[in-house]
Amino acid sequence: MSSLSEFHFLSVLAQEMNMRKASERLFVSQPALSQRLQTIEKEWGTKLFIRSQKGLSLTPAGEQVIGFVNEVLIKQEKVREAIYSLKTGVSGTLKIAVASIVGQNWLPQVLKKFIDKYPQVKLSLVTGWSSDILRSLYDDQVHVGIIRGTPEWKGVKIHLFHDPLYLVDREITSPEQVLATDRPFIQFKSDSNYYQQIQDWWMRNFKTSPKRTVVVDQIETCKQMAFNGIGYAILPKITLTKQGKDIFKIPLLDEKNEPLQRDTWLLGYDAAFQLKQVQAFVDLVKEHISETE
C-alpha cells in the first residue's frame, strides 16, 4: 500500500496534470518524478496517467485511485486537526470561506488580530459568492463560512452585522433624481439574492427600469466608477469607509420605511466548532464586533 507521501504526490500530479509544474511544487526533478510515478503505478499494477504533448490525463483506473487518494488525504487532515485540538494552546489549520465583499472590506482586520493572538494556527482562505460559500460548507471543505443574505442553515448560525445599502453618486442627492439623469446605473455582478433585493427596491419606488445600465465584474470597479462621476450605484456600507467628501450617500428604505440592508452570518457545523482554532476564531470575531459597534 502506498504511503501518505505518495498519496500527496499523486494528488499534486492530478491537480497540475503537468510533469514540469508538479515537479516544481514537489521540489524534485522531472526524471525523479517520472521514476517515482512508474514505481507507484507498478505497485498499483496499472497505468494511472497517460502522457501527451498537452500534458497528463488520467486513465479510468487513475480516476478511481485519485478519488480514493483524495478521500484519504481529507481524512488525514481531519485526524491531524483532532490531534492538534488535544494539545495545549490553539494550533492546527483554520479553513474559512468568505463572501468576497466581506473578505475585502471586513475580514482583514479580524484576521490580523487572530494571527497576532494565535500565531501557531495556519489559515486557509477562499472567497467567492455566498452561494459558493454554502457549497464549500455542504461539501465539508471548510470549517466556517461567512456569507451575505438570509441563509437557510441547520447548523451553527451566528449573526455578525447589518450592512445598510446606499445610493451613491457625486450629483444625485435624493432617489427620485435617478429618473432625470442620463448617466448610467452602475451595477456589479453578484449572487441572485442581492440582485433581487435591489431589483425589488427599484421597481417598488420607480415602476420602470433605469434609462441606462452598466454591469461590471467587481464591486470595487463599480465603486470607483461611481466615485469618479461616471454614474450612480447602490453599494453596501461596508465598502464606503473611505469615500470622498464629495460623494453623496442616500440610505435606501424598504416598504416599512426601515433601512434596506444586507445581513452577514457566520455558519458552520457543530463538529467544526469543537475544534479549538475554530472556537478561538469565533470568540475573536464576537469580540471584534463588540469593539466596533
PDB file of C-alpha atoms in Angstrom:
ATOM      1  CA  MET A   1       0.000   0.000   0.000  1.00  0.00           C
ATOM      2  CA  SER A   2       1.276   3.446  -0.881  1.00  0.00           C
ATOM      3  CA  SER A   3       2.353   5.794   1.887  1.00  0.00           C
ATOM      4  CA  LEU A   4       0.703   9.138   2.667  1.00  0.00           C
ATOM      5  CA  SER A   5       3.635  10.918   0.998  1.00  0.00           C
ATOM      6  CA  GLU A   6       2.896   9.009  -2.210  1.00  0.00           C
ATOM      7  CA  PHE A   7      -0.791   9.922  -1.900  1.00  0.00           C
ATOM      8  CA  HIS A   8       0.244  13.571  -1.705  1.00  0.00           C
ATOM      9  CA  PHE A   9       2.478  13.032  -4.723  1.00  0.00           C
ATOM     10  CA  LEU A  10      -0.414  11.584  -6.761  1.00  0.00           C
ATOM     11  CA  SER A  11      -2.774  14.340  -5.622  1.00  0.00           C
ATOM     12  CA  VAL A  12      -0.381  17.057  -6.816  1.00  0.00           C
ATOM     13  CA  LEU A  13       0.049  15.310 -10.166  1.00  0.00           C
ATOM     14  CA  ALA A  14      -3.733  15.115 -10.593  1.00  0.00           C
ATOM     15  CA  GLN A  15      -4.108  18.802  -9.724  1.00  0.00           C
ATOM     16  CA  GLU A  16      -1.416  20.023 -12.108  1.00  0.00           C
ATOM     17  CA  MET A  17      -1.737  17.462 -14.938  1.00  0.00           C
ATOM     18  CA  ASN A  18       1.716  18.613 -15.983  1.00  0.00           C
ATOM     19  CA  MET A  19       5.071  16.988 -15.099  1.00  0.00           C
ATOM     20  CA  ARG A  20       7.033  20.235 -15.032  1.00  0.00           C
ATOM     21  CA  LYS A  21       4.562  22.090 -12.790  1.00  0.00           C
ATOM     22  CA  ALA A  22       4.203  19.093 -10.498  1.00  0.00           C
ATOM     23  CA  SER A  23       7.983  18.712 -10.170  1.00  0.00           C
ATOM     24  CA  GLU A  24       8.248  22.396  -9.184  1.00  0.00           C
ATOM     25  CA  ARG A  25       5.576  22.020  -6.498  1.00  0.00           C
ATOM     26  CA  LEU A  26       7.151  18.827  -5.168  1.00  0.00           C
ATOM     27  CA  PHE A  27      10.723  20.161  -5.352  1.00  0.00           C
ATOM     28  CA  VAL A  28      12.017  17.198  -7.355  1.00  0.00           C
ATOM     29  CA  SER A  29      13.488  16.870 -10.845  1.00  0.00           C
ATOM     30  CA  GLN A  30      11.296  15.688 -13.702  1.00  0.00           C
ATOM     31  CA  PRO A  31      13.313  12.456 -14.177  1.00  0.00           C
ATOM     32  CA  ALA A  32      12.940  11.682 -10.462  1.00  0.00           C
ATOM     33  CA  LEU A  33       9.225  12.467 -10.691  1.00  0.00           C
ATOM     34  CA  SER A  34       8.805  10.166 -13.672  1.00  0.00           C
ATOM     35  CA  GLN A  35      10.682   7.351 -11.928  1.00  0.00           C
ATOM     36  CA  ARG A  36       8.594   7.687  -8.799  1.00  0.00           C
ATOM     37  CA  LEU A  37       5.368   7.608 -10.826  1.00  0.00           C
ATOM     38  CA  GLN A  38       6.488   4.421 -12.554  1.00  0.00           C
ATOM     39  CA  THR A  39       7.180   2.817  -9.172  1.00  0.00           C
ATOM     40  CA  ILE A  40       3.737   3.794  -7.843  1.00  0.00           C
ATOM     41  CA  GLU A  41       1.991   2.570 -10.996  1.00  0.00           C
ATOM     42  CA  LYS A  42       3.831  -0.738 -10.683  1.00  0.00           C
ATOM     43  CA  GLU A  43       2.610  -1.019  -7.107  1.00  0.00           C
ATOM     44  CA  TRP A  44      -0.987  -0.419  -8.197  1.00  0.00           C
ATOM     45  CA  GLY A  45      -0.484  -2.802 -11.123  1.00  0.00           C
ATOM     46  CA  THR A  46      -1.907  -0.423 -13.718  1.00  0.00           C
ATOM     47  CA  LYS A  47      -1.264   2.787 -15.632  1.00  0.00           C
ATOM     48  CA  LEU A  48      -2.647   5.811 -13.774  1.00  0.00           C
ATOM     49  CA  PHE A  49      -1.615   8.668 -16.090  1.00  0.00           C
ATOM     50  CA  ILE A  50      -1.125   8.955 -19.847  1.00  0.00           C
ATOM     51  CA  ARG A  51       1.440  11.447 -21.135  1.00  0.00           C
ATOM     52  CA  SER A  52       0.920  13.569 -24.248  1.00  0.00           C
ATOM     53  CA  GLN A  53       2.305  16.802 -25.681  1.00  0.00           C
ATOM     54  CA  LYS A  54      -0.515  18.665 -23.915  1.00  0.00           C
ATOM     55  CA  GLY A  55       0.337  17.193 -20.515  1.00  0.00           C
ATOM     56  CA  LEU A  56      -1.113  14.372 -18.442  1.00  0.00           C
ATOM     57  CA  SER A  57      -4.514  12.750 -18.479  1.00  0.00           C
ATOM     58  CA  LEU A  58      -5.984  10.212 -16.078  1.00  0.00           C
ATOM     59  CA  THR A  59      -6.787   6.674 -17.134  1.00  0.00           C
ATOM     60  CA  PRO A  60     -10.085   5.194 -15.875  1.00  0.00           C
ATOM     61  CA  ALA A  61      -8.060   3.324 -13.242  1.00  0.00           C
ATOM     62  CA  GLY A  62      -6.276   6.571 -12.409  1.00  0.00           C
ATOM     63  CA  GLU A  63      -9.601   8.318 -11.772  1.00  0.00           C
ATOM     64  CA  GLN A  64     -10.508   5.602  -9.271  1.00  0.00           C
ATOM     65  CA  VAL A  65      -7.151   5.790  -7.499  1.00  0.00           C
ATOM     66  CA  ILE A  66      -7.135   9.608  -7.326  1.00  0.00           C
ATOM     67  CA  GLY A  67     -10.650   9.605  -5.889  1.00  0.00           C
ATOM     68  CA  PHE A  68      -9.501   7.208  -3.179  1.00  0.00           C
ATOM     69  CA  VAL A  69      -6.292   9.193  -2.584  1.00  0.00           C
ATOM     70  CA  ASN A  70      -8.191  12.464  -2.089  1.00  0.00           C
ATOM     71  CA  GLU A  71     -10.591  10.823   0.367  1.00  0.00           C
ATOM     72  CA  VAL A  72      -7.662   9.518   2.414  1.00  0.00           C
ATOM     73  CA  LEU A  73      -5.935  12.925   2.434  1.00  0.00           C
ATOM     74  CA  ILE A  74      -9.116  14.648   3.615  1.00  0.00           C
ATOM     75  CA  LYS A  75      -9.488  12.117   6.426  1.00  0.00           C
ATOM     76  CA  GLN A  76      -5.810  12.548   7.286  1.00  0.00           C
ATOM     77  CA  GLU A  77      -6.341  16.299   7.686  1.00  0.00           C
ATOM     78  CA  LYS A  78      -9.311  15.706   9.989  1.00  0.00           C
ATOM     79  CA  VAL A  79      -7.258  13.360  12.175  1.00  0.00           C
ATOM     80  CA  ARG A  80      -4.452  15.925  12.342  1.00  0.00           C
ATOM     81  CA  GLU A  81      -6.958  18.573  13.426  1.00  0.00           C
ATOM     82  CA  ALA A  82      -8.323  16.303  16.132  1.00  0.00           C
ATOM     83  CA  ILE A  83      -4.794  15.654  17.412  1.00  0.00           C
ATOM     84  CA  TYR A  84      -3.974  19.382  17.395  1.00  0.00           C
ATOM     85  CA  SER A  85      -7.148  20.123  19.346  1.00  0.00           C
ATOM     86  CA  LEU A  86      -5.928  17.802  22.123  1.00  0.00           C
ATOM     87  CA  LYS A  87      -2.778  19.821  22.631  1.00  0.00           C
ATOM     88  CA  THR A  88      -2.437  22.753  24.979  1.00  0.00           C
ATOM     89  CA  GLY A  89      -2.990  26.060  23.253  1.00  0.00           C
ATOM     90  CA  VAL A  90      -4.538  26.799  19.852  1.00  0.00           C
ATOM     91  CA  SER A  91      -2.963  25.397  16.703  1.00  0.00           C
ATOM     92  CA  GLY A  92      -3.937  23.409  13.614  1.00  0.00           C
ATOM     93  CA  THR A  93      -5.471  24.741  10.400  1.00  0.00           C
ATOM     94  CA  LEU A  94      -8.438  27.108  10.219  1.00  0.00           C
ATOM     95  CA  LYS A  95     -10.324  26.846   6.930  1.00  0.00           C
ATOM     96  CA  ILE A  96     -12.551  29.808   6.121  1.00  0.00           C
ATOM     97  CA  ALA A  97     -14.739  30.520   3.096  1.00  0.00           C
ATOM     98  CA  VAL A  98     -15.980  34.095   2.921  1.00  0.00           C
ATOM     99  CA  ALA A  99     -18.115  36.223   0.622  1.00  0.00           C
ATOM    100  CA  SER A 100     -15.731  38.348  -1.445  1.00  0.00           C
ATOM    101  CA  ILE A 101     -17.100  41.687  -0.289  1.00  0.00           C
ATOM    102  CA  VAL A 102     -16.567  40.706   3.367  1.00  0.00           C
ATOM    103  CA  GLY A 103     -13.152  39.255   2.596  1.00  0.00           C
ATOM    104  CA  GLN A 104     -12.049  42.524   1.018  1.00  0.00           C
ATOM    105  CA  ASN A 105     -13.515  45.026   3.461  1.00  0.00           C
ATOM    106  CA  TRP A 106     -14.087  43.491   6.902  1.00  0.00           C
ATOM    107  CA  LEU A 107     -12.199  40.237   7.398  1.00  0.00           C
ATOM    108  CA  PRO A 108      -8.586  41.541   7.085  1.00  0.00           C
ATOM    109  CA  GLN A 109      -8.848  43.429  10.396  1.00  0.00           C
ATOM    110  CA  VAL A 110     -10.185  40.310  12.106  1.00  0.00           C
ATOM    111  CA  LEU A 111      -7.514  38.034  10.645  1.00  0.00           C
ATOM    112  CA  LYS A 112      -4.747  40.438  11.700  1.00  0.00           C
ATOM    113  CA  LYS A 113      -5.938  40.201  15.311  1.00  0.00           C
ATOM    114  CA  PHE A 114      -6.308  36.427  15.049  1.00  0.00           C
ATOM    115  CA  ILE A 115      -2.823  35.864  13.610  1.00  0.00           C
ATOM    116  CA  ASP A 116      -1.257  38.108  16.253  1.00  0.00           C
ATOM    117  CA  LYS A 117      -3.046  36.227  19.038  1.00  0.00           C
ATOM    118  CA  TYR A 118      -2.694  32.682  17.641  1.00  0.00           C
ATOM    119  CA  PRO A 119       0.496  32.547  15.554  1.00  0.00           C
ATOM    120  CA  GLN A 120       0.557  28.726  15.573  1.00  0.00           C
ATOM    121  CA  VAL A 121      -2.668  28.449  13.570  1.00  0.00           C
ATOM    122  CA  LYS A 122      -2.391  28.013   9.808  1.00  0.00           C
ATOM    123  CA  LEU A 123      -5.015  29.805   7.733  1.00  0.00           C
ATOM    124  CA  SER A 124      -6.722  28.549   4.599  1.00  0.00           C
ATOM    125  CA  LEU A 125      -8.955  31.179   2.994  1.00  0.00           C
ATOM    126  CA  VAL A 126     -11.188  31.071  -0.085  1.00  0.00           C
ATOM    127  CA  THR A 127     -13.506  33.817  -1.327  1.00  0.00           C
ATOM    128  CA  GLY A 128     -16.471  33.836  -3.664  1.00  0.00           C
ATOM    129  CA  TRP A 129     -20.195  34.495  -3.864  1.00  0.00           C
ATOM    130  CA  SER A 130     -22.346  33.425  -0.934  1.00  0.00           C
ATOM    131  CA  SER A 131     -23.713  30.515  -2.987  1.00  0.00           C
ATOM    132  CA  ASP A 132     -20.109  29.290  -3.439  1.00  0.00           C
ATOM    133  CA  ILE A 133     -19.501  29.551   0.303  1.00  0.00           C
ATOM    134  CA  LEU A 134     -22.565  27.445   1.117  1.00  0.00           C
ATOM    135  CA  ARG A 135     -21.409  24.806  -1.364  1.00  0.00           C
ATOM    136  CA  SER A 136     -17.998  24.670   0.342  1.00  0.00           C
ATOM    137  CA  LEU A 137     -19.720  24.119   3.684  1.00  0.00           C
ATOM    138  CA  TYR A 138     -22.036  21.413   2.338  1.00  0.00           C
ATOM    139  CA  ASP A 139     -19.026  19.640   0.795  1.00  0.00           C
ATOM    140  CA  ASP A 140     -17.161  19.854   4.133  1.00  0.00           C
ATOM    141  CA  GLN A 141     -14.250  21.723   2.535  1.00  0.00           C
ATOM    142  CA  VAL A 142     -14.081  24.457   5.196  1.00  0.00           C
ATOM    143  CA  HIS A 143     -14.703  24.852   8.923  1.00  0.00           C
ATOM    144  CA  VAL A 144     -16.709  28.081   8.786  1.00  0.00           C
ATOM    145  CA  GLY A 145     -18.346  30.168   6.112  1.00  0.00           C
ATOM    146  CA  ILE A 146     -19.146  33.873   6.221  1.00  0.00           C
ATOM    147  CA  ILE A 147     -21.962  34.762   3.875  1.00  0.00           C
ATOM    148  CA  ARG A 148     -24.367  37.568   2.987  1.00  0.00           C
ATOM    149  CA  GLY A 149     -28.150  37.455   2.908  1.00  0.00           C
ATOM    150  CA  THR A 150     -30.541  35.261   4.880  1.00  0.00           C
ATOM    151  CA  PRO A 151     -29.362  31.660   4.594  1.00  0.00           C
ATOM    152  CA  GLU A 152     -31.272  28.508   5.393  1.00  0.00           C
ATOM    153  CA  TRP A 153     -28.853  26.599   7.587  1.00  0.00           C
ATOM    154  CA  LYS A 154     -29.445  23.868  10.163  1.00  0.00           C
ATOM    155  CA  GLY A 155     -26.006  24.023  11.801  1.00  0.00           C
ATOM    156  CA  VAL A 156     -24.448  26.777  13.899  1.00  0.00           C
ATOM    157  CA  LYS A 157     -25.569  30.195  12.631  1.00  0.00           C
ATOM    158  CA  ILE A 158     -24.175  33.381  14.174  1.00  0.00           C
ATOM    159  CA  HIS A 159     -25.317  36.841  13.087  1.00  0.00           C
ATOM    160  CA  LEU A 160     -22.346  39.177  12.623  1.00  0.00           C
ATOM    161  CA  PHE A 161     -23.676  42.556  11.492  1.00  0.00           C
ATOM    162  CA  HIS A 162     -26.247  44.521   9.494  1.00  0.00           C
ATOM    163  CA  ASP A 163     -24.994  46.335   6.406  1.00  0.00           C
ATOM    164  CA  PRO A 164     -27.236  49.218   5.165  1.00  0.00           C
ATOM    165  CA  LEU A 165     -27.432  49.909   1.438  1.00  0.00           C
ATOM    166  CA  TYR A 166     -26.894  53.365  -0.076  1.00  0.00           C
ATOM    167  CA  LEU A 167     -27.474  55.056  -3.393  1.00  0.00           C
ATOM    168  CA  VAL A 168     -24.060  56.554  -4.091  1.00  0.00           C
ATOM    169  CA  ASP A 169     -23.303  59.404  -6.504  1.00  0.00           C
ATOM    170  CA  ARG A 170     -21.442  62.683  -6.927  1.00  0.00           C
ATOM    171  CA  GLU A 171     -24.541  64.573  -8.117  1.00  0.00           C
ATOM    172  CA  ILE A 172     -27.753  62.840  -7.018  1.00  0.00           C
ATOM    173  CA  THR A 173     -28.965  63.859  -3.569  1.00  0.00           C
ATOM    174  CA  SER A 174     -32.364  62.091  -3.489  1.00  0.00           C
ATOM    175  CA  PRO A 175     -33.547  58.801  -5.040  1.00  0.00           C
ATOM    176  CA  GLU A 176     -36.110  60.474  -7.328  1.00  0.00           C
ATOM    177  CA  GLN A 177     -33.321  62.223  -9.243  1.00  0.00           C
ATOM    178  CA  VAL A 178     -32.277  58.946 -10.901  1.00  0.00           C
ATOM    179  CA  LEU A 179     -35.274  59.356 -13.232  1.00  0.00           C
ATOM    180  CA  ALA A 180     -33.922  62.650 -14.562  1.00  0.00           C
ATOM    181  CA  THR A 181     -30.244  61.813 -15.050  1.00  0.00           C
ATOM    182  CA  ASP A 182     -28.873  60.409 -18.293  1.00  0.00           C
ATOM    183  CA  ARG A 183     -25.845  58.913 -16.569  1.00  0.00           C
ATOM    184  CA  PRO A 184     -25.930  55.103 -16.131  1.00  0.00           C
ATOM    185  CA  PHE A 185     -26.861  52.973 -13.166  1.00  0.00           C
ATOM    186  CA  ILE A 186     -23.642  51.036 -12.496  1.00  0.00           C
ATOM    187  CA  GLN A 187     -24.139  47.538 -11.135  1.00  0.00           C
ATOM    188  CA  PHE A 188     -21.724  44.804 -10.150  1.00  0.00           C
ATOM    189  CA  LYS A 189     -22.254  41.092 -10.683  1.00  0.00           C
ATOM    190  CA  SER A 190     -23.445  39.395  -7.514  1.00  0.00           C
ATOM    191  CA  ASP A 191     -25.456  36.425  -6.353  1.00  0.00           C
ATOM    192  CA  SER A 192     -29.124  36.342  -7.263  1.00  0.00           C
ATOM    193  CA  ASN A 193     -30.285  37.138  -3.724  1.00  0.00           C
ATOM    194  CA  TYR A 194     -28.534  40.519  -3.655  1.00  0.00           C
ATOM    195  CA  TYR A 195     -29.569  41.329  -7.222  1.00  0.00           C
ATOM    196  CA  GLN A 196     -33.214  40.549  -6.436  1.00  0.00           C
ATOM    197  CA  GLN A 197     -33.135  42.772  -3.351  1.00  0.00           C
ATOM    198  CA  ILE A 198     -32.000  45.741  -5.461  1.00  0.00           C
ATOM    199  CA  GLN A 199     -34.483  44.985  -8.237  1.00  0.00           C
ATOM    200  CA  ASP A 200     -37.381  44.827  -5.761  1.00  0.00           C
ATOM    201  CA  TRP A 201     -36.426  48.177  -4.231  1.00  0.00           C
ATOM    202  CA  TRP A 202     -36.065  49.806  -7.643  1.00  0.00           C
ATOM    203  CA  MET A 203     -39.397  48.630  -9.057  1.00  0.00           C
ATOM    204  CA  ARG A 204     -41.226  49.429  -5.830  1.00  0.00           C
ATOM    205  CA  ASN A 205     -40.000  53.022  -5.994  1.00  0.00           C
ATOM    206  CA  PHE A 206     -39.870  53.812  -9.716  1.00  0.00           C
ATOM    207  CA  LYS A 207     -42.107  51.262 -11.531  1.00  0.00           C
ATOM    208  CA  THR A 208     -39.746  51.420 -14.520  1.00  0.00           C
ATOM    209  CA  SER A 209     -36.263  50.233 -15.474  1.00  0.00           C
ATOM    210  CA  PRO A 210     -33.176  52.514 -15.378  1.00  0.00           C
ATOM    211  CA  LYS A 211     -32.575  54.535 -18.564  1.00  0.00           C
ATOM    212  CA  ARG A 212     -29.063  53.138 -18.906  1.00  0.00           C
ATOM    213  CA  THR A 213     -27.250  50.346 -17.100  1.00  0.00           C
ATOM    214  CA  VAL A 214     -23.587  49.332 -16.979  1.00  0.00           C
ATOM    215  CA  VAL A 215     -22.675  45.988 -15.392  1.00  0.00           C
ATOM    216  CA  VAL A 216     -19.110  45.345 -14.184  1.00  0.00           C
ATOM    217  CA  ASP A 217     -17.489  42.215 -12.742  1.00  0.00           C
ATOM    218  CA  GLN A 218     -16.186  43.574  -9.444  1.00  0.00           C
ATOM    219  CA  ILE A 219     -17.743  45.709  -6.729  1.00  0.00           C
ATOM    220  CA  GLU A 220     -14.523  47.741  -6.440  1.00  0.00           C
ATOM    221  CA  THR A 221     -14.785  48.696 -10.129  1.00  0.00           C
ATOM    222  CA  CYS A 222     -18.397  49.702  -9.584  1.00  0.00           C
ATOM    223  CA  LYS A 223     -17.431  51.848  -6.599  1.00  0.00           C
ATOM    224  CA  GLN A 224     -14.583  53.606  -8.386  1.00  0.00           C
ATOM    225  CA  MET A 225     -16.782  54.392 -11.399  1.00  0.00           C
ATOM    226  CA  ALA A 226     -19.392  55.952  -9.100  1.00  0.00           C
ATOM    227  CA  PHE A 227     -16.745  57.845  -7.110  1.00  0.00           C
ATOM    228  CA  ASN A 228     -15.377  59.284 -10.364  1.00  0.00           C
ATOM    229  CA  GLY A 229     -18.751  60.558 -11.531  1.00  0.00           C
ATOM    230  CA  ILE A 230     -19.338  58.094 -14.387  1.00  0.00           C
ATOM    231  CA  GLY A 231     -22.698  57.083 -12.967  1.00  0.00           C
ATOM    232  CA  TYR A 232     -24.531  56.173  -9.790  1.00  0.00           C
ATOM    233  CA  ALA A 233     -24.509  52.885  -7.879  1.00  0.00           C
ATOM    234  CA  ILE A 234     -26.119  51.078  -4.973  1.00  0.00           C
ATOM    235  CA  LEU A 235     -23.440  49.950  -2.550  1.00  0.00           C
ATOM    236  CA  PRO A 236     -23.352  48.466   0.968  1.00  0.00           C
ATOM    237  CA  LYS A 237     -21.944  50.497   3.843  1.00  0.00           C
ATOM    238  CA  ILE A 238     -19.071  48.024   4.291  1.00  0.00           C
ATOM    239  CA  THR A 239     -17.500  49.330   1.045  1.00  0.00           C
ATOM    240  CA  LEU A 240     -17.876  53.044   1.857  1.00  0.00           C
ATOM    241  CA  THR A 241     -15.487  53.547   4.757  1.00  0.00           C
ATOM    242  CA  LYS A 242     -13.083  55.645   2.660  1.00  0.00           C
ATOM    243  CA  GLN A 243     -15.422  57.572   0.366  1.00  0.00           C
ATOM    244  CA  GLY A 244     -14.559  61.172  -0.521  1.00  0.00           C
ATOM    245  CA  LYS A 245     -16.324  64.159   0.985  1.00  0.00           C
ATOM    246  CA  ASP A 246     -17.940  64.999  -2.364  1.00  0.00           C
ATOM    247  CA  ILE A 247     -19.802  61.674  -2.514  1.00  0.00           C
ATOM    248  CA  PHE A 248     -23.483  61.644  -1.582  1.00  0.00           C
ATOM    249  CA  LYS A 249     -24.783  58.595   0.308  1.00  0.00           C
ATOM    250  CA  ILE A 250     -28.562  58.206   0.272  1.00  0.00           C
ATOM    251  CA  PRO A 251     -29.879  55.395   2.506  1.00  0.00           C
ATOM    252  CA  LEU A 252     -32.341  53.023   0.852  1.00  0.00           C
ATOM    253  CA  LEU A 253     -35.613  52.350   2.691  1.00  0.00           C
ATOM    254  CA  ASP A 254     -37.897  49.329   2.461  1.00  0.00           C
ATOM    255  CA  GLU A 255     -41.703  49.298   2.263  1.00  0.00           C
ATOM    256  CA  LYS A 256     -41.887  49.857   6.044  1.00  0.00           C
ATOM    257  CA  ASN A 257     -39.595  52.894   5.765  1.00  0.00           C
ATOM    258  CA  GLU A 258     -36.850  50.946   7.517  1.00  0.00           C
ATOM    259  CA  PRO A 259     -33.232  50.884   6.257  1.00  0.00           C
ATOM    260  CA  LEU A 260     -32.708  48.330   3.489  1.00  0.00           C
ATOM    261  CA  GLN A 261     -29.744  46.220   4.489  1.00  0.00           C
ATOM    262  CA  ARG A 262     -27.808  43.018   3.998  1.00  0.00           C
ATOM    263  CA  ASP A 263     -27.090  40.692   6.900  1.00  0.00           C
ATOM    264  CA  THR A 264     -23.783  38.911   7.324  1.00  0.00           C
ATOM    265  CA  TRP A 265     -23.672  35.493   9.005  1.00  0.00           C
ATOM    266  CA  LEU A 266     -21.052  33.041  10.204  1.00  0.00           C
ATOM    267  CA  LEU A 267     -22.059  29.414   9.568  1.00  0.00           C
ATOM    268  CA  GLY A 268     -20.613  26.023  10.370  1.00  0.00           C
ATOM    269  CA  TYR A 269     -21.337  22.504  11.547  1.00  0.00           C
ATOM    270  CA  ASP A 270     -21.370  21.634  15.260  1.00  0.00           C
ATOM    271  CA  ALA A 271     -18.374  19.291  14.852  1.00  0.00           C
ATOM    272  CA  ALA A 272     -16.190  22.101  13.471  1.00  0.00           C
ATOM    273  CA  PHE A 273     -16.948  24.344  16.454  1.00  0.00           C
ATOM    274  CA  GLN A 274     -15.471  21.718  18.764  1.00  0.00           C
ATOM    275  CA  LEU A 275     -12.027  22.444  17.295  1.00  0.00           C
ATOM    276  CA  LYS A 276     -10.042  24.891  19.383  1.00  0.00           C
ATOM    277  CA  GLN A 277      -8.892  27.010  16.448  1.00  0.00           C
ATOM    278  CA  VAL A 278     -12.468  27.406  15.199  1.00  0.00           C
ATOM    279  CA  GLN A 279     -13.847  28.350  18.606  1.00  0.00           C
ATOM    280  CA  ALA A 280     -10.953  30.800  19.102  1.00  0.00           C
ATOM    281  CA  PHE A 281     -11.789  32.444  15.776  1.00  0.00           C
ATOM    282  CA  VAL A 282     -15.487  32.722  16.639  1.00  0.00           C
ATOM    283  CA  ASP A 283     -14.695  34.227  20.041  1.00  0.00           C
ATOM    284  CA  LEU A 284     -12.361  36.767  18.458  1.00  0.00           C
ATOM    285  CA  VAL A 285     -14.973  37.691  15.819  1.00  0.00           C
ATOM    286  CA  LYS A 286     -17.551  38.342  18.555  1.00  0.00           C
ATOM    287  CA  GLU A 287     -15.012  40.432  20.455  1.00  0.00           C
ATOM    288  CA  HIS A 288     -14.165  42.446  17.330  1.00  0.00           C
ATOM    289  CA  ILE A 289     -17.821  43.163  16.610  1.00  0.00           C
ATOM    290  CA  SER A 290     -18.495  44.336  20.175  1.00  0.00           C
ATOM    291  CA  GLU A 291     -15.500  46.676  19.956  1.00  0.00           C
ATOM    292  CA  THR A 292     -16.544  48.213  16.626  1.00  0.00           C
ATOM    293  CA  GLU A 293     -20.268  48.644  17.259  1.00  0.00           C
TER     294      GLU A 293
END
